[in-house]
Short mmCIF file of C-alpha atoms and ligand atoms in Angstrom, two decimals:
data_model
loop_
_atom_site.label_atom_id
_atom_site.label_comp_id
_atom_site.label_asym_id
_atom_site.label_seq_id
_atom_site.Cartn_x
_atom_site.Cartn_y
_atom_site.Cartn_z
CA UNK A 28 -38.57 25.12 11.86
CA UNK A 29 -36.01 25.27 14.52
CA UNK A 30 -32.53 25.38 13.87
CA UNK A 31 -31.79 21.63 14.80
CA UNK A 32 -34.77 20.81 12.52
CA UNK A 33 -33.14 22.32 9.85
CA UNK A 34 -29.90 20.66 10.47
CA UNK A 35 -31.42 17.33 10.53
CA UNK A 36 -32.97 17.63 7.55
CA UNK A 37 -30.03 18.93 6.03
CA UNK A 38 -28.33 15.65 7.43
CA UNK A 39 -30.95 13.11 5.30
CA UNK A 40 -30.63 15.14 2.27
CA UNK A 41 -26.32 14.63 2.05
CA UNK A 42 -25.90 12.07 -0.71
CA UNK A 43 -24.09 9.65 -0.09
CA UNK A 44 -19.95 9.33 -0.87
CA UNK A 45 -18.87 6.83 -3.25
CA UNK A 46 -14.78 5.98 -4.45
CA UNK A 47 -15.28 3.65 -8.07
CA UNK A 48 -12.16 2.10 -9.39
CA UNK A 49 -12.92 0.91 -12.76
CA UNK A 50 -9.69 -2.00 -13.26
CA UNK A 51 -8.92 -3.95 -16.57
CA UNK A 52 -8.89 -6.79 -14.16
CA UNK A 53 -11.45 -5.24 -11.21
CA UNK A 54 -13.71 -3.11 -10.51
CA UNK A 55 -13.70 -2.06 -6.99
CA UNK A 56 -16.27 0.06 -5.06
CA UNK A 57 -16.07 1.55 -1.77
CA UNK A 58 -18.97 2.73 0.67
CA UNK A 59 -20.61 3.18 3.69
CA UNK A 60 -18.56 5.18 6.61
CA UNK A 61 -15.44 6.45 5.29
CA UNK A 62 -13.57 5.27 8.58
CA UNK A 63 -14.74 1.20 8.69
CA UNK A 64 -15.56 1.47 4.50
CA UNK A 65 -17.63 -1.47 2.54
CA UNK A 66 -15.59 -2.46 -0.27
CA UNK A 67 -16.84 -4.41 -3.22
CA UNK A 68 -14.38 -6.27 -5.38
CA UNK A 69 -15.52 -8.21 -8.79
CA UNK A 70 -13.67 -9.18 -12.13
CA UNK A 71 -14.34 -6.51 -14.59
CA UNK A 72 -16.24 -8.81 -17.33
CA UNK A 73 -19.34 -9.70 -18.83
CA UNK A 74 -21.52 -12.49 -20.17
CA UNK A 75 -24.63 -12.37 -21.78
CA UNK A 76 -27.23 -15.60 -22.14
CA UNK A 77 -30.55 -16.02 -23.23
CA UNK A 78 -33.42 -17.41 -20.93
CA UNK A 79 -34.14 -20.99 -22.07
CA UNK A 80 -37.97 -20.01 -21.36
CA UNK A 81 -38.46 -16.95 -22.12
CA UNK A 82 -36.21 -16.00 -24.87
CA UNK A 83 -35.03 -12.71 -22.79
CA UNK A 84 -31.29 -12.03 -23.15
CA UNK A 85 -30.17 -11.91 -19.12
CA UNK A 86 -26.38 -10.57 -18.33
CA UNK A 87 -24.01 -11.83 -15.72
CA UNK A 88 -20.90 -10.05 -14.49
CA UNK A 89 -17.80 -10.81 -12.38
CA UNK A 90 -16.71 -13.96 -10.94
CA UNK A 91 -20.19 -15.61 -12.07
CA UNK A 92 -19.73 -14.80 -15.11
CA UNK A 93 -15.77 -15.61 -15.45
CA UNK A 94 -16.80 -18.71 -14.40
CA UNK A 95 -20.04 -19.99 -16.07
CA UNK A 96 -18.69 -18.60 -19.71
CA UNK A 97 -15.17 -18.68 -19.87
CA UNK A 98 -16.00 -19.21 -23.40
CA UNK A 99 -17.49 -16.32 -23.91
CA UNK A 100 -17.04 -13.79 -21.14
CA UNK A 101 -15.97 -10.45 -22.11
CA UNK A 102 -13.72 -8.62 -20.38
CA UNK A 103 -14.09 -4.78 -21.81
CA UNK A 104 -11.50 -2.71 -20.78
CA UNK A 105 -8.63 -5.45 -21.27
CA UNK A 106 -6.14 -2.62 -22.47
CA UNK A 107 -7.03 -0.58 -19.17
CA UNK A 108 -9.53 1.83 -21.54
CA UNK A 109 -12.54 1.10 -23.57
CA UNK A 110 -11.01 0.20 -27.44
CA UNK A 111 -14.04 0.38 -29.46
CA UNK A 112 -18.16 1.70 -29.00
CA UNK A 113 -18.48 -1.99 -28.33
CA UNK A 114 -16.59 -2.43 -25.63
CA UNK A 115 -18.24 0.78 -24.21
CA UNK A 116 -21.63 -0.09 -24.28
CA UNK A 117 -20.75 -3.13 -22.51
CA UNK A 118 -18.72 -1.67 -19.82
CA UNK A 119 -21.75 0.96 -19.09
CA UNK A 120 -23.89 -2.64 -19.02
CA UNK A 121 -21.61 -4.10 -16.67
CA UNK A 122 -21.41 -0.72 -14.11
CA UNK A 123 -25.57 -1.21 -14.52
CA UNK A 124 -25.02 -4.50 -13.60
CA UNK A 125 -22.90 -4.04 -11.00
CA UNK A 126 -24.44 -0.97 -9.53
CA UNK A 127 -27.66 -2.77 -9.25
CA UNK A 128 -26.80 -5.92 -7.55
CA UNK A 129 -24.49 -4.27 -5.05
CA UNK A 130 -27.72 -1.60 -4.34
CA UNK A 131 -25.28 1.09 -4.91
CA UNK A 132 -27.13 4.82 -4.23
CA UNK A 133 -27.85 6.85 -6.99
CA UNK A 134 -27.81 9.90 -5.26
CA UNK A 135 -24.42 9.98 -4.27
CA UNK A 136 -20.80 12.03 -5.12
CA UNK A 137 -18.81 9.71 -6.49
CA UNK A 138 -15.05 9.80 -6.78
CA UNK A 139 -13.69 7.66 -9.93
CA UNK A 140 -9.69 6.58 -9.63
CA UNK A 141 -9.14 6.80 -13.72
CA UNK A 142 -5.69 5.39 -14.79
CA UNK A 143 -2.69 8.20 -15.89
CA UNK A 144 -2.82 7.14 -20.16
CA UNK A 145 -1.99 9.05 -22.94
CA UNK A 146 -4.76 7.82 -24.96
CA UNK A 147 -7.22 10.65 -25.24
CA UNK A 148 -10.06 8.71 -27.08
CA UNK A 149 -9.83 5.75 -24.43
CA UNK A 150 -10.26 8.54 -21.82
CA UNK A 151 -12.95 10.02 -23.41
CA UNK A 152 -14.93 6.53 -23.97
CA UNK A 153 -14.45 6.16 -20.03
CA UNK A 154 -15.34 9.69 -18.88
CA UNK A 155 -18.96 8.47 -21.39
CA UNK A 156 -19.34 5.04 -19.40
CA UNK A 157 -18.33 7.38 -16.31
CA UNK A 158 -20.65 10.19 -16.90
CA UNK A 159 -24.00 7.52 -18.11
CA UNK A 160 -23.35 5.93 -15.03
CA UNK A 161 -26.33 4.78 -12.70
CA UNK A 162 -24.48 6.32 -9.88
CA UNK A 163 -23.35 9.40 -8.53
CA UNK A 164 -26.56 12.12 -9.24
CA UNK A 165 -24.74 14.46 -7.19
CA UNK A 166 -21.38 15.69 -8.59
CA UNK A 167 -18.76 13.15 -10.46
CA UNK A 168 -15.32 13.63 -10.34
CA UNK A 169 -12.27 11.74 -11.28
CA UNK A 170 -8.63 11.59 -9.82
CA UNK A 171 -6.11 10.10 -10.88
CA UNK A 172 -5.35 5.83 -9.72
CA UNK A 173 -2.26 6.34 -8.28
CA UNK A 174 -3.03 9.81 -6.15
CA UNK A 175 -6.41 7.90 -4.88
CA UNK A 176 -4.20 4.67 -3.86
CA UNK A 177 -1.60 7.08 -2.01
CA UNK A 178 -4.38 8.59 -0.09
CA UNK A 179 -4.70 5.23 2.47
CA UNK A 180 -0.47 4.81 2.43
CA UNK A 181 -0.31 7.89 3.61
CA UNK A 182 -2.27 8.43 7.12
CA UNK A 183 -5.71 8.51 7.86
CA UNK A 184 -7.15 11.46 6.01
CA UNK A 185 -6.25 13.62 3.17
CA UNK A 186 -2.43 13.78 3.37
CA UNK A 187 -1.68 12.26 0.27
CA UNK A 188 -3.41 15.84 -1.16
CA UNK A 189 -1.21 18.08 0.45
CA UNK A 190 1.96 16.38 0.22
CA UNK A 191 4.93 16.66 -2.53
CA UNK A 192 6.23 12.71 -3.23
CA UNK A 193 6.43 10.23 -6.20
CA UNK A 194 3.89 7.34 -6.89
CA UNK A 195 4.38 4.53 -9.03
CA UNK A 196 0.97 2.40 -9.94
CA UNK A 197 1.96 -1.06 -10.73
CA UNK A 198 -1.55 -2.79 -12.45
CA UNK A 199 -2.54 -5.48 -15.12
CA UNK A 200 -2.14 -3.10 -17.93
CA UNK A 201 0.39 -0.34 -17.16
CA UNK A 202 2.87 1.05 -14.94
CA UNK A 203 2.52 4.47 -14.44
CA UNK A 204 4.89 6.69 -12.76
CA UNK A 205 4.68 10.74 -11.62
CA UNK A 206 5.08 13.42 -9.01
CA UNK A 207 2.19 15.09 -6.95
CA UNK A 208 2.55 18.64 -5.76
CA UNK A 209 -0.19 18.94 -3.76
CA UNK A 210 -2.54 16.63 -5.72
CA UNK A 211 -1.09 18.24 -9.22
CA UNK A 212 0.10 15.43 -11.34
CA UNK A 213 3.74 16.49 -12.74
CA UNK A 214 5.33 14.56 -15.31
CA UNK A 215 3.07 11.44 -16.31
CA UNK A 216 4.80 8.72 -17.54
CA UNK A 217 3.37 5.36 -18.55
CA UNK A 218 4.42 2.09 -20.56
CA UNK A 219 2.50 -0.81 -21.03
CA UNK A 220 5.86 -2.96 -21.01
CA UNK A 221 6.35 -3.69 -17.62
CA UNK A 222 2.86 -5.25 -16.31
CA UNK A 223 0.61 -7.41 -13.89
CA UNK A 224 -0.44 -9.38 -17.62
CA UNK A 225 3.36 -9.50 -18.40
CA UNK A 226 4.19 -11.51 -15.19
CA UNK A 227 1.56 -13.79 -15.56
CA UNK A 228 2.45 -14.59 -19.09
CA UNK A 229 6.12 -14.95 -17.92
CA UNK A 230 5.02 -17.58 -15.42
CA UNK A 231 2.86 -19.61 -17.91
CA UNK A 232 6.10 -19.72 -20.23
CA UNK A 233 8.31 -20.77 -17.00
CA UNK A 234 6.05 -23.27 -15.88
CA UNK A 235 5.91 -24.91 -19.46
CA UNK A 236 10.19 -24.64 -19.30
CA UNK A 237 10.32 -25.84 -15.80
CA UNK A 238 7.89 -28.72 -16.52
CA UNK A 239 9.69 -29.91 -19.51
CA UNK A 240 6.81 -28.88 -21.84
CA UNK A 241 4.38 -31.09 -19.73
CA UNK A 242 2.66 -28.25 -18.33
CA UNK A 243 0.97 -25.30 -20.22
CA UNK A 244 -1.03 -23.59 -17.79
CA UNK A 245 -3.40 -20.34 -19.05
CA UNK A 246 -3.30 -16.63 -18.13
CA UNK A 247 -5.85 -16.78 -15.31
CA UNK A 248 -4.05 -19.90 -14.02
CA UNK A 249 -0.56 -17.84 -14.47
CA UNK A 250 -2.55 -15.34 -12.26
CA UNK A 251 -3.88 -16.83 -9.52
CA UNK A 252 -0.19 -18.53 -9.37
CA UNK A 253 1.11 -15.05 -8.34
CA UNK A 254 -1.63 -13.73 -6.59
CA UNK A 255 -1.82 -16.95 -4.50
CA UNK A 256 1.93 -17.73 -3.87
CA UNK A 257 4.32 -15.10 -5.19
CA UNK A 258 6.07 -13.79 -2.08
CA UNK A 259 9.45 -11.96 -1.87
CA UNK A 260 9.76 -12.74 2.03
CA UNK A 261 9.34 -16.09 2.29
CA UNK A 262 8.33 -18.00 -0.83
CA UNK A 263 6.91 -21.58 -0.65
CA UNK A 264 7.11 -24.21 -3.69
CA UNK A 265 3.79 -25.16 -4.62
CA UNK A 266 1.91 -28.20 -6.09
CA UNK A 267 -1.07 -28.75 -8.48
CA UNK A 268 -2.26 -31.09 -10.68
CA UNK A 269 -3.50 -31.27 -14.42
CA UNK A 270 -5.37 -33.85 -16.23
CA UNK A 271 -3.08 -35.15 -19.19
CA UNK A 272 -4.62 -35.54 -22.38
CA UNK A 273 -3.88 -39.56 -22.76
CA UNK A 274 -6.07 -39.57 -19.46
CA UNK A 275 -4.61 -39.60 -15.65
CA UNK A 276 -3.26 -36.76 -14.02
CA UNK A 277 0.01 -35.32 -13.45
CA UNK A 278 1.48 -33.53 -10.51
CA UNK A 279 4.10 -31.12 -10.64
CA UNK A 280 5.84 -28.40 -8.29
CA UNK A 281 6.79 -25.18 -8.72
CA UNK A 282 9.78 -24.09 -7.67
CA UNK A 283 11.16 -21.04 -9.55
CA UNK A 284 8.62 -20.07 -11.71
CA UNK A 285 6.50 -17.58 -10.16
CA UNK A 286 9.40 -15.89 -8.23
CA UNK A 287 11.78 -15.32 -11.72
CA UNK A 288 8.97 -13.84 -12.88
CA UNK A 289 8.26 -11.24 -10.16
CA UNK A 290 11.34 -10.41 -9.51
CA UNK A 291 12.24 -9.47 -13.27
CA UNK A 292 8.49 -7.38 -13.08
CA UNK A 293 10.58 -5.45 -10.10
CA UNK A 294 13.90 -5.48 -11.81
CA UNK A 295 12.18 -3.80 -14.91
CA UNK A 296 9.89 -1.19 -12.72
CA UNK A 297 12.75 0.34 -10.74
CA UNK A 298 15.46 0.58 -14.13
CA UNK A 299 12.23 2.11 -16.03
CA UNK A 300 11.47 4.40 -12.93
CA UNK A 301 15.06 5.29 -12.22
CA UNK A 302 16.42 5.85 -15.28
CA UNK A 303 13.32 7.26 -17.88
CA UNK A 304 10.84 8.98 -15.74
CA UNK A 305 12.99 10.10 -12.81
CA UNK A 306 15.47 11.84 -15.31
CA UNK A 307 12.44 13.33 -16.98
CA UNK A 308 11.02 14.57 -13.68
CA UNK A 309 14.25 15.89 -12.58
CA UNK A 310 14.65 17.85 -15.99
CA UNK A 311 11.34 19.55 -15.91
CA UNK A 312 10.95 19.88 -11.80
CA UNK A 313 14.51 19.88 -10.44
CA UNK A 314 13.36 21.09 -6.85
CA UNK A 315 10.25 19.22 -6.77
CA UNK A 316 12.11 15.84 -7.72
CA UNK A 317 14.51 16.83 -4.49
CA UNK A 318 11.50 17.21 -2.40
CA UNK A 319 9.31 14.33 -3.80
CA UNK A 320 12.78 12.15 -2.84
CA UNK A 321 12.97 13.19 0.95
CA UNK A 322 9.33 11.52 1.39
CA UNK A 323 8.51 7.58 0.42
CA UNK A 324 8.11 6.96 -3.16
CA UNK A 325 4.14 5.47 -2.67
CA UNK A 326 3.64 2.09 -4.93
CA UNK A 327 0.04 1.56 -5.87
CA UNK A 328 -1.98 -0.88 -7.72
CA UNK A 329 -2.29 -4.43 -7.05
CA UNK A 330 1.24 -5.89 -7.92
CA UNK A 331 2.12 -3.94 -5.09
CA UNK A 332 0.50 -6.74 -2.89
CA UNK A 333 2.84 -8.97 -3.18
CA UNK A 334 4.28 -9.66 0.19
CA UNK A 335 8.06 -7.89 0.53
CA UNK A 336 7.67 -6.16 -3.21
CA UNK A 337 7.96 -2.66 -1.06
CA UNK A 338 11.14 -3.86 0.61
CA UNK A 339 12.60 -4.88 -2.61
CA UNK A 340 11.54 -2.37 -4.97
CA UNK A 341 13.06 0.37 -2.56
CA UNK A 342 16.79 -1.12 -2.07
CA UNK A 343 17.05 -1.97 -5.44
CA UNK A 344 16.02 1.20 -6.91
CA UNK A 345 18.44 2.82 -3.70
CA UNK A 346 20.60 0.75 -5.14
CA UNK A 347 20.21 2.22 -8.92
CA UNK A 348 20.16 6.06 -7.90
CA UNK A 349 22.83 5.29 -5.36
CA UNK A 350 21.26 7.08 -2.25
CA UNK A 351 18.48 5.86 0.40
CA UNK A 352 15.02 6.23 -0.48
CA UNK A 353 12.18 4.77 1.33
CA UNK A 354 9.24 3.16 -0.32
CA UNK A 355 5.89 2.12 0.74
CA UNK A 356 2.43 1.30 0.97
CA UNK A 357 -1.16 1.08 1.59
CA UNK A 358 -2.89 -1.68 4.10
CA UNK A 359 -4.46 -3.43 1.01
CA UNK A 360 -3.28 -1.91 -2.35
CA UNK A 361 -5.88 -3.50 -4.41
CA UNK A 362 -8.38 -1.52 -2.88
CA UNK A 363 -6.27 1.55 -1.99
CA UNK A 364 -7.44 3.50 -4.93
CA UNK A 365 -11.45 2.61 -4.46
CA UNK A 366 -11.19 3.61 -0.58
CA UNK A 367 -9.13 6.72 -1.41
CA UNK A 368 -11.38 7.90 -3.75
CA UNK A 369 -14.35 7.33 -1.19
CA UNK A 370 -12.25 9.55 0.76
CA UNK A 371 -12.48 12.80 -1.53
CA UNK A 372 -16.04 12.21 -2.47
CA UNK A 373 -16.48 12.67 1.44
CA UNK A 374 -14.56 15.91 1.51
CA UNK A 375 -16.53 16.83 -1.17
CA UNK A 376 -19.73 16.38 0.70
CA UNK A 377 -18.27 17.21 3.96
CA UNK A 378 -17.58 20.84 2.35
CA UNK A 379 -21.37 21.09 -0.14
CA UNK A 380 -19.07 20.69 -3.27
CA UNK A 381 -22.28 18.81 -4.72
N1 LIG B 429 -2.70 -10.28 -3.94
C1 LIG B 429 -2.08 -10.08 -5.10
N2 LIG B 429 -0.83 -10.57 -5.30
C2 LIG B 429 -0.20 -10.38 -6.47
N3 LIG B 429 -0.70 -9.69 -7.50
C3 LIG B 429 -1.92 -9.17 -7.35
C4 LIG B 429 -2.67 -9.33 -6.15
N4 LIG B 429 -3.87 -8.69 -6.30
C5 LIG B 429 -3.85 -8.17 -7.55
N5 LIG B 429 -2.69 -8.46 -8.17
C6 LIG B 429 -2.31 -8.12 -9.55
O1 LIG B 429 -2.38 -6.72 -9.73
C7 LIG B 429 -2.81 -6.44 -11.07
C8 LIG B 429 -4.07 -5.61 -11.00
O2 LIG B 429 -3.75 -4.41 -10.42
P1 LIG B 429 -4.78 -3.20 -10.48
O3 LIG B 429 -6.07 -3.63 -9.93
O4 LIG B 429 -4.10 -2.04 -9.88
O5 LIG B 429 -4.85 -3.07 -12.07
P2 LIG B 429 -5.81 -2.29 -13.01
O6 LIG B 429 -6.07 -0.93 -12.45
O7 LIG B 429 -6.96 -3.15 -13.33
O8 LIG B 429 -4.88 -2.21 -14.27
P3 LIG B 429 -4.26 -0.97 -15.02
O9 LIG B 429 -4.12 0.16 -14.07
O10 LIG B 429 -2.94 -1.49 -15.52
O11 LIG B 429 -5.21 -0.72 -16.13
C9 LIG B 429 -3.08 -7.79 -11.73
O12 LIG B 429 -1.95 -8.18 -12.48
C10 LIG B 429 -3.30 -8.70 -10.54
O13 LIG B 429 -3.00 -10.05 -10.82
MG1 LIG B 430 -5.08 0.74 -12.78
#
């Protein structure tokens, strides 16, 4: 065999890289060439029905199955980690599910973006789904959300792994703060207080106030309120319409709703960030939380997608520690952590780590 033989051959046998993020709200997978990457995006949920003719039980996931069952669509990681066997086995179902439809390759190295939790058994139910998973043959490996979302913000390879700076991952369930050193996570810190599922709770309550009670809207409603309209730079009031129960239908606009309740979500990050972890940081790594502060602090997760939330988040939390710090992002935070993590897993086949 002659030595270009052998190289080629070499070439068809590299699995194929994969980045997973596994969301309470959505699972996103990216693919393909690391440079122009397919990304996948679907609700995290479930629904199972049985075949009218055959008496099989079939399964639906993601938006087909958010919207043919709302009444009985699961969605299993609702706390941002698996809370019971239950909710396990059906999260494994749904990465089946998913894996399958989306022809996903089996023999790949796959990088999962796992959220920063102090919940040990959650994290051991999702390394299980993880590790039973109908991908990634190869090698496995997880990194932490918030390091895979930095990797995009921060230039077109693997910067994000060598630098020193602070990332704060704003998502449905959490908001997780800490310091890399050179991909080392230093001083965790998480609270489920200040949240994507907060803010869209908020807005349901400030629609029913600003509606005079005439208007209860749900918590996928609240969500696609923000997701759809909240926008620090240049907000528009919105319309919609409900049916009323005596028949008819009633339109209302929104006016302050959506935007009281984003901008308290960025009120609450920056006092949480600025005065509980960064004092914490700055107690255990004094040096490192000097260095970390001369480079952007990197928001992840998708709150951060709300247009002008960078902008905001770093003068007000400036502001709080009274001196400049820069803030920023990547291109699409939603799927920053997915295509990050498709970055490492193709390092890791770039250098044989499989
Ligand atoms: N374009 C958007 N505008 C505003 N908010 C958005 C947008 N896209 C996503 N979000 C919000 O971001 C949150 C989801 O973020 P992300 O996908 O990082 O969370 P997660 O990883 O599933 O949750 P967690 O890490 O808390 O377990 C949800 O609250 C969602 O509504
Ligand atoms: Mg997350």
């Amino acid at each position: 065999m002659s030595d270009s033989e052998e190289s080629e051959m070499e070439f068809q046998d590299e699995p194929s890289a994969l980045g997973v993020k596994v969301g309470s709200t959505r699972t996103v997978v990216s693919g393909g060439d690391v440079a122009d990457p397919d990304v996948v995006r679907t609700l995290t949920c479930l629904a199972t029905y049985t075949d009218a003719l055959t008496g099989e039980e079939h399964v639906l996931y993601g938006e087909e199955a958010a919207t043919e069952y709302p009444d009985r669509v699961r969605y299993m990681l609702r706390s941002g980690l698996p809370e019971s066997e239950e909710t396990t086995e059906l999260a494994k179902r749904f990465l089946e599910e998913f894996s399958r439809a989306n022809g996903l390759d089996e023999d790949s190295v796959v990088v999962y973006a796992i959220p920063t939790i102090d919940n040990d058994t959650g994290l051991e139910r999702l390394t299980d789904i993880i590790e039973s998973g109908p991908v990634g043959e190869r090698l496995i490996r997880s990194y932490p959300e918030s390091l895979c979302g930095a990797v995009p913000a921060l230039g077109d390879g693997l910067d994000a792994i060598e630098d020193t700076f602070l990332a704060v991952n704003m998502g449905s369930t959490n908001l997780e703060a800490c310091a890399y050193r050179r991909g080392e996570q230093l001083s965790p810190f998480s609270t489920g207080a200040i949240t994507g599922t907060e803010v869209d709770r908020r807005i349901a309550n400030y629609v029913e106030e600003e509606t005079q009670g005439r208007v209860n809207i749900d918590l996928t409603t609240a969500r696609e309120y923000k997701e759809d309209h909240a926008d620090f730079e240049d907000y528009e009031p919105f319309s919609d319409i409900i049916q009323q129960p005596g028949g008819g239908t009633y339109e209302f606009t929104i006016e302050d709703s959506v935007m009281d309740a984003v901008d308290e979500f960025v009120d609450d990050a920056v006092d949480e960030v600025a005065n509980v972890f960064m004092p914490e940081l700055a107690n255990d790594y004094m040096k490192i939380y000097q260095q970390a502060l001369d480079n952007p602090v990197v928001l992840t997760g998708g709150m951060a997608c709300i247009p002008g939330i960078v902008d905001e988040f770093e003068a007000r939390l400036s502001d709080e520690l009274g001196r400049e710090v820069e803030a920023t992002t990547a291109d699409d935070p939603a799927t920053a952590a997915a295509r990050g993590a498709h970055r490492i897993a193709d390092r890791l086949v770039e250098l044989d780590e499989y």
